[in-house]
Amino acid sequence: MPAHTFLPAIAPLTGRIAVPGDKSISHRALMFAGLAVGRSTIAGLLEGEDVLATAAAMRAFGAHVERCEGGTWIVEGAGLGSLLEPAQALDMGNSGTSTRLLMGLVASHGITATFAGDASLSRRPMERVITPLAQMGANITASPGGTLPLMVRGALPAVPIAYRLPVASAQVKSAVLLAGLNTPGITRVIEPVPTRDHTERMLEGFGARLEIGEEDGERVVGVHGEAELTPLDVTVPGDPSSAAFFIVAATLVPGSDLVVENVGINPTRAGLIEALRSMGADIAEESRREVGGEPVADLRVRHAALKGAAIDPALAPAMIDEFPILFVAAALAEGTTTTSGLEELRVKESDRLATMAAALTLAGARVDERGDGLVIQGTGGEPLAGTPEGAEIATRLDHRIAMSMAVAGLSSRSGVAVDDVAPIATSFPGFATLLEQAMS
């Protein structure tokens, strides 16, 4: 496992950079194009290991998926209702999104598929997806604890349901809606708390018929089954979760003035920007526009002194993947930052509350771990001490922990050593190179 030490910033972050395509949208573009009849093209696809796992799975289901010269991808869909049964187990690697959404696809087709993953993914809970898909008629056999490897035997026809999400989860919502595509009638998902809406936006673009409304203050999304998806040319905007590391780095490193181009600013994903602004960050949105049905902008970020804040728990669904890097920002702020309502972080690629608390503490921050969040006493802008000589932060195979602590290293006296940078390739293969570019 390759260890690495991220050293203090050699210069401010300046100029203009572009981050890879949005991971959530990339997954969905491949899946929906694979369900359409005809040829779709996808520009700006994130080519990390997680998305490549989705591409491989769609090939196993019968779609033709090909990367062309210049980085555009072409997908000839297998057609909704015509998925092939995979000849062998689907290796999902580290990708929870691939696993949960593809379970939804299989659930309403008359095929059987086995899902397997790496050690980290095999610890993550799948019961939250198994429960509604079983209600629709799918037969799912999981490992003890409701984890991978597991086998899904689809139901044909499946049964439409109205399912109220017990926890805010765009992945569970999407799995049920995808199962509903090939199910007679209308399948509905009730969201007590709205989650990211990439599935709804893109499904409508591919020709699915959706009903989106509100009942008793809760968002309700319905999809009409036995749909016929039509091809679509998709342009994937820059991933706000990837941009987050550069937004925080430019905020923390004195003298920085950085523009991150073409970043998705979908309101269901923009919680980090709101949270950082509440702490005093200088983030301006330039050239707002729409790309492929998604709002985007160029984000100009300048160094700013941060102040601790109580982060509104209502922001959590719109920034659930960005909390590790927010914790780094909080560690360098003036005063106390309090977060709560974050139990979901304990079942991500790692237990992100425990892992970040341990990582920041080893790097010299003052952190109090609680059941549903962290309380962080900031340094007031003073650099963190860095990891002691010979010590390494345990990333727990979690890409966002590794990248977050890389940013912490920029704002340290001696650097931050992590035990493994290989997981970064799951979502952001060029991360280290782009970080160096921004400081050159």
Short mmCIF file of C-alpha atoms in Angstrom, two decimals, residues 21-295:
data_model
loop_
_atom_site.label_atom_id
_atom_site.label_comp_id
_atom_site.label_asym_id
_atom_site.label_seq_id
_atom_site.Cartn_x
_atom_site.Cartn_y
_atom_site.Cartn_z
CA GLY A 21 -16.64 15.14 -14.20
CA ASP A 22 -19.24 14.64 -11.51
CA LYS A 23 -19.13 11.06 -10.23
CA SER A 24 -22.84 10.80 -9.43
CA ILE A 25 -23.83 12.07 -12.87
CA SER A 26 -21.23 9.90 -14.61
CA HIS A 27 -22.64 6.73 -13.04
CA ARG A 28 -26.18 7.65 -14.06
CA ALA A 29 -25.23 8.67 -17.60
CA LEU A 30 -23.71 5.24 -18.26
CA MET A 31 -26.65 3.40 -16.72
CA PHE A 32 -29.42 5.33 -18.44
CA ALA A 33 -27.63 5.31 -21.80
CA GLY A 34 -27.28 1.55 -21.38
CA LEU A 35 -31.05 1.25 -20.89
CA ALA A 36 -31.95 3.39 -23.91
CA VAL A 37 -32.45 2.00 -27.41
CA GLY A 38 -29.87 3.59 -29.70
CA ARG A 39 -26.60 5.49 -29.39
CA SER A 40 -25.84 8.05 -26.67
CA THR A 41 -22.63 10.02 -26.25
CA ILE A 42 -21.15 11.17 -22.96
CA ALA A 43 -18.60 13.98 -22.72
CA GLY A 44 -16.68 14.81 -19.55
CA LEU A 45 -17.20 11.38 -17.96
CA LEU A 46 -15.21 10.81 -14.78
CA GLU A 47 -12.80 7.98 -15.54
CA GLY A 48 -12.11 6.90 -11.96
CA GLU A 49 -12.29 3.28 -10.85
CA ASP A 50 -15.82 3.60 -9.43
CA VAL A 51 -17.29 4.80 -12.73
CA LEU A 52 -15.32 2.25 -14.72
CA ALA A 53 -16.95 -0.42 -12.55
CA THR A 54 -20.34 0.86 -13.71
CA ALA A 55 -19.17 0.80 -17.35
CA ALA A 56 -18.03 -2.82 -16.97
CA ALA A 57 -21.35 -3.81 -15.39
CA MET A 58 -23.38 -2.22 -18.19
CA ARG A 59 -21.31 -4.19 -20.70
CA ALA A 60 -22.14 -7.34 -18.74
CA PHE A 61 -25.84 -6.44 -19.04
CA GLY A 62 -25.51 -6.26 -22.83
CA ALA A 63 -24.81 -2.59 -23.59
CA HIS A 64 -21.94 -1.61 -25.85
CA VAL A 65 -19.80 0.91 -23.96
CA GLU A 66 -16.72 2.35 -25.64
CA ARG A 67 -14.26 5.17 -24.93
CA CYS A 68 -13.31 7.07 -28.07
CA GLU A 69 -10.22 9.08 -28.85
CA GLY A 70 -10.52 12.50 -27.23
CA GLY A 71 -12.30 11.18 -24.15
CA THR A 72 -15.89 10.97 -25.40
CA TRP A 73 -17.77 7.78 -24.56
CA ILE A 74 -20.30 6.08 -26.83
CA VAL A 75 -23.01 3.81 -25.44
CA GLU A 76 -25.27 1.59 -27.56
CA GLY A 77 -28.04 0.69 -25.14
CA ALA A 78 -29.28 -2.83 -24.46
CA GLY A 79 -32.81 -1.49 -24.02
CA LEU A 80 -34.95 -1.37 -20.88
CA GLY A 81 -36.44 -4.81 -20.25
CA SER A 82 -33.78 -6.50 -22.38
CA LEU A 83 -30.84 -6.73 -19.99
CA LEU A 84 -28.73 -9.86 -20.29
CA GLU A 85 -27.87 -11.99 -17.29
CA PRO A 86 -24.20 -11.41 -16.41
CA ALA A 87 -22.02 -14.45 -17.01
CA GLN A 88 -20.09 -13.90 -13.77
CA ALA A 89 -20.19 -11.87 -10.58
CA LEU A 90 -20.11 -8.09 -11.02
CA ASP A 91 -17.03 -6.61 -9.33
CA MET A 92 -18.10 -3.25 -7.92
CA GLY A 93 -14.69 -2.46 -6.43
CA ASN A 94 -15.24 0.35 -3.91
CA SER A 95 -18.36 1.82 -5.50
CA GLY A 96 -21.46 1.92 -3.32
CA THR A 97 -23.31 4.01 -5.91
CA SER A 98 -22.74 1.42 -8.64
CA THR A 99 -23.88 -1.39 -6.36
CA ARG A 100 -27.05 0.15 -5.00
CA LEU A 101 -28.31 1.63 -8.28
CA LEU A 102 -27.55 -1.49 -10.31
CA MET A 103 -29.36 -3.62 -7.72
CA GLY A 104 -32.38 -1.50 -8.58
CA LEU A 105 -31.97 -2.19 -12.30
CA VAL A 106 -31.76 -5.94 -11.79
CA ALA A 107 -34.71 -6.00 -9.36
CA SER A 108 -37.35 -5.57 -12.09
CA HIS A 109 -35.72 -7.70 -14.81
CA GLY A 110 -36.03 -11.46 -15.12
CA ILE A 111 -32.34 -12.04 -14.51
CA THR A 112 -30.03 -12.90 -11.63
CA ALA A 113 -26.84 -11.00 -10.81
CA THR A 114 -24.24 -11.39 -8.08
CA PHE A 115 -22.52 -8.27 -6.69
CA ALA A 116 -19.08 -8.36 -5.06
CA GLY A 117 -16.72 -5.61 -3.91
CA ASP A 118 -13.50 -4.81 -2.11
CA ALA A 119 -13.00 -5.08 1.65
CA SER A 120 -14.33 -1.58 2.29
CA LEU A 121 -17.47 -1.93 0.16
CA SER A 122 -18.13 -5.38 1.63
CA ARG A 123 -18.59 -3.77 5.04
CA ARG A 124 -21.15 -1.23 3.89
CA PRO A 125 -24.87 -1.80 4.63
CA MET A 126 -27.13 -2.84 1.78
CA GLU A 127 -30.28 -3.54 3.83
CA ARG A 128 -31.57 -0.04 3.13
CA VAL A 129 -31.77 -0.99 -0.57
CA ILE A 130 -32.72 -4.62 -0.05
CA THR A 131 -35.87 -3.69 1.93
CA PRO A 132 -37.73 -1.71 -0.78
CA LEU A 133 -36.54 -3.92 -3.64
CA ALA A 134 -37.80 -7.00 -1.80
CA GLN A 135 -41.17 -5.25 -1.41
CA MET A 136 -41.21 -4.92 -5.19
CA GLY A 137 -40.74 -8.68 -5.53
CA ALA A 138 -36.99 -9.11 -5.96
CA ASN A 139 -35.37 -12.03 -4.16
CA ILE A 140 -32.10 -10.91 -2.58
CA THR A 141 -29.64 -13.14 -0.74
CA ALA A 142 -26.98 -11.16 1.10
CA SER A 143 -24.03 -12.02 3.30
CA PRO A 144 -24.51 -11.87 7.09
CA GLY A 145 -25.28 -8.30 8.14
CA GLY A 146 -26.87 -7.48 4.77
CA THR A 147 -23.55 -6.89 3.03
CA LEU A 148 -21.73 -7.98 -0.13
CA PRO A 149 -21.35 -10.37 -1.75
CA LEU A 150 -25.05 -10.67 -2.50
CA MET A 151 -27.29 -12.09 -5.21
CA VAL A 152 -30.31 -10.33 -6.71
CA ARG A 153 -32.98 -12.37 -8.52
CA GLY A 154 -35.18 -9.90 -10.33
CA ALA A 155 -38.97 -10.06 -10.43
CA LEU A 156 -40.79 -9.91 -13.76
CA PRO A 157 -43.17 -8.26 -13.42
CA ALA A 158 -42.15 -6.39 -10.29
CA VAL A 159 -44.74 -4.69 -8.07
CA PRO A 160 -45.01 -0.88 -7.92
CA ILE A 161 -44.73 0.53 -4.41
CA ALA A 162 -44.86 3.84 -2.58
CA TYR A 163 -41.74 3.87 -0.40
CA ARG A 164 -40.95 6.42 2.28
CA LEU A 165 -37.21 6.77 2.83
CA PRO A 166 -36.34 6.08 6.49
CA VAL A 167 -33.04 7.96 6.01
CA ALA A 168 -32.11 10.61 3.46
CA SER A 169 -30.38 8.69 0.68
CA ALA A 170 -30.22 9.56 -3.01
CA GLN A 171 -28.84 6.08 -3.68
CA VAL A 172 -31.86 4.32 -2.17
CA LYS A 173 -34.25 6.71 -3.92
CA SER A 174 -32.50 6.09 -7.22
CA ALA A 175 -32.47 2.30 -6.78
CA VAL A 176 -36.25 2.26 -6.28
CA LEU A 177 -36.89 4.61 -9.21
CA LEU A 178 -34.66 2.50 -11.49
CA ALA A 179 -36.53 -0.62 -10.47
CA GLY A 180 -39.73 1.27 -11.23
CA LEU A 181 -38.69 1.95 -14.81
CA ASN A 182 -39.46 -1.66 -15.79
CA THR A 183 -42.40 -2.12 -13.40
CA PRO A 184 -46.04 -1.72 -14.49
CA GLY A 185 -47.80 1.28 -12.96
CA ILE A 186 -46.29 4.13 -10.98
CA THR A 187 -43.53 3.59 -8.42
CA ARG A 188 -43.22 6.40 -5.87
CA VAL A 189 -40.53 7.48 -3.43
CA ILE A 190 -41.37 9.82 -0.54
CA GLU A 191 -38.52 11.98 0.75
CA PRO A 192 -38.92 13.57 4.18
CA VAL A 193 -35.67 15.44 3.39
CA PRO A 194 -34.85 16.22 -0.27
CA THR A 195 -31.69 14.56 -1.59
CA ARG A 196 -29.62 15.14 -4.71
CA ASP A 197 -31.87 15.03 -7.77
CA HIS A 198 -29.52 13.96 -10.57
CA THR A 199 -31.56 10.82 -11.23
CA GLU A 200 -34.78 12.73 -11.77
CA ARG A 201 -33.18 15.37 -13.99
CA MET A 202 -31.42 12.85 -16.19
CA LEU A 203 -34.25 10.34 -16.42
CA GLU A 204 -36.50 13.05 -17.82
CA GLY A 205 -33.77 13.88 -20.34
CA PHE A 206 -33.74 10.23 -21.47
CA GLY A 207 -37.51 10.32 -21.94
CA ALA A 208 -38.89 8.77 -18.76
CA ARG A 209 -42.19 10.14 -17.45
CA LEU A 210 -41.89 11.42 -13.89
CA GLU A 211 -44.30 13.08 -11.47
CA ILE A 212 -42.61 15.29 -8.89
CA GLY A 213 -44.65 17.00 -6.22
CA GLU A 214 -45.16 17.53 -2.52
CA GLU A 215 -47.50 15.90 0.02
CA ASP A 216 -47.71 16.96 3.66
CA GLY A 217 -44.45 18.87 3.33
CA GLU A 218 -42.56 15.90 1.90
CA ARG A 219 -41.18 15.57 -1.63
CA VAL A 220 -42.74 12.78 -3.69
CA VAL A 221 -41.15 11.42 -6.87
CA GLY A 222 -43.10 9.00 -9.05
CA VAL A 223 -41.90 7.20 -12.18
CA HIS A 224 -44.21 5.64 -14.76
CA GLY A 225 -43.14 2.08 -15.44
CA GLU A 226 -42.58 0.12 -18.62
CA ALA A 227 -40.77 3.18 -19.89
CA GLU A 228 -39.01 3.53 -23.21
CA LEU A 229 -35.79 5.46 -22.85
CA THR A 230 -34.42 7.34 -25.85
CA PRO A 231 -30.74 8.14 -26.50
CA LEU A 232 -29.29 11.37 -25.17
CA ASP A 233 -26.01 13.22 -25.58
CA VAL A 234 -24.80 14.08 -22.07
CA THR A 235 -22.17 16.58 -20.96
CA VAL A 236 -21.05 15.90 -17.41
CA PRO A 237 -20.26 19.02 -15.33
CA GLY A 238 -17.30 19.19 -12.96
CA ASP A 239 -17.78 17.29 -9.70
CA PRO A 240 -18.52 19.61 -6.76
CA SER A 241 -17.23 16.91 -4.39
CA SER A 242 -13.88 16.96 -6.19
CA ALA A 243 -13.87 20.76 -6.40
CA ALA A 244 -14.40 20.87 -2.62
CA PHE A 245 -10.78 19.99 -1.89
CA PHE A 246 -9.51 22.89 -4.00
CA ILE A 247 -12.11 25.29 -2.64
CA VAL A 248 -10.95 24.59 0.92
CA ALA A 249 -7.26 24.57 -0.03
CA ALA A 250 -7.53 27.99 -1.70
CA THR A 251 -9.48 29.30 1.29
CA LEU A 252 -6.80 28.14 3.73
CA VAL A 253 -3.55 28.94 1.90
CA PRO A 254 -2.65 32.67 2.17
CA GLY A 255 -2.44 34.58 -1.11
CA SER A 256 -4.61 32.13 -3.03
CA ASP A 257 -6.92 33.30 -5.82
CA LEU A 258 -8.13 30.27 -7.75
CA VAL A 259 -10.87 29.68 -10.31
CA VAL A 260 -12.34 26.19 -10.51
CA GLU A 261 -14.11 25.95 -13.84
CA ASN A 262 -17.42 24.34 -14.82
CA VAL A 263 -18.45 23.11 -11.37
CA GLY A 264 -21.93 21.70 -10.85
CA ILE A 265 -23.87 23.91 -8.42
CA ASN A 266 -27.06 21.90 -8.23
CA PRO A 267 -28.77 23.12 -5.01
CA THR A 268 -28.95 19.53 -3.76
CA ARG A 269 -25.14 19.39 -3.86
CA ALA A 270 -24.08 22.91 -2.87
CA GLY A 271 -24.22 22.62 0.92
CA LEU A 272 -20.45 22.96 1.37
CA ILE A 273 -20.40 26.36 -0.31
CA GLU A 274 -23.15 27.59 2.00
CA ALA A 275 -21.41 26.16 5.07
CA LEU A 276 -18.05 27.70 4.15
CA ARG A 277 -19.63 31.06 3.43
CA SER A 278 -21.23 30.97 6.87
CA MET A 279 -17.68 30.62 8.21
CA GLY A 280 -16.40 33.59 6.18
CA ALA A 281 -15.13 31.98 2.98
CA ASP A 282 -14.78 34.13 -0.15
CA ILE A 283 -16.42 32.07 -2.92
CA ALA A 284 -17.89 33.81 -5.97
CA GLU A 285 -19.96 32.18 -8.72
CA GLU A 286 -19.03 33.41 -12.19
CA SER A 287 -20.58 32.62 -15.59
CA ARG A 288 -23.61 30.75 -14.23
CA ARG A 289 -25.12 28.57 -16.94
CA GLU A 290 -26.78 25.22 -17.57
CA VAL A 291 -24.99 22.15 -18.94
CA GLY A 292 -26.94 18.99 -19.69
CA GLY A 293 -29.83 20.06 -17.49
CA GLU A 294 -27.54 20.84 -14.53
CA PRO A 295 -26.65 24.34 -13.24
#
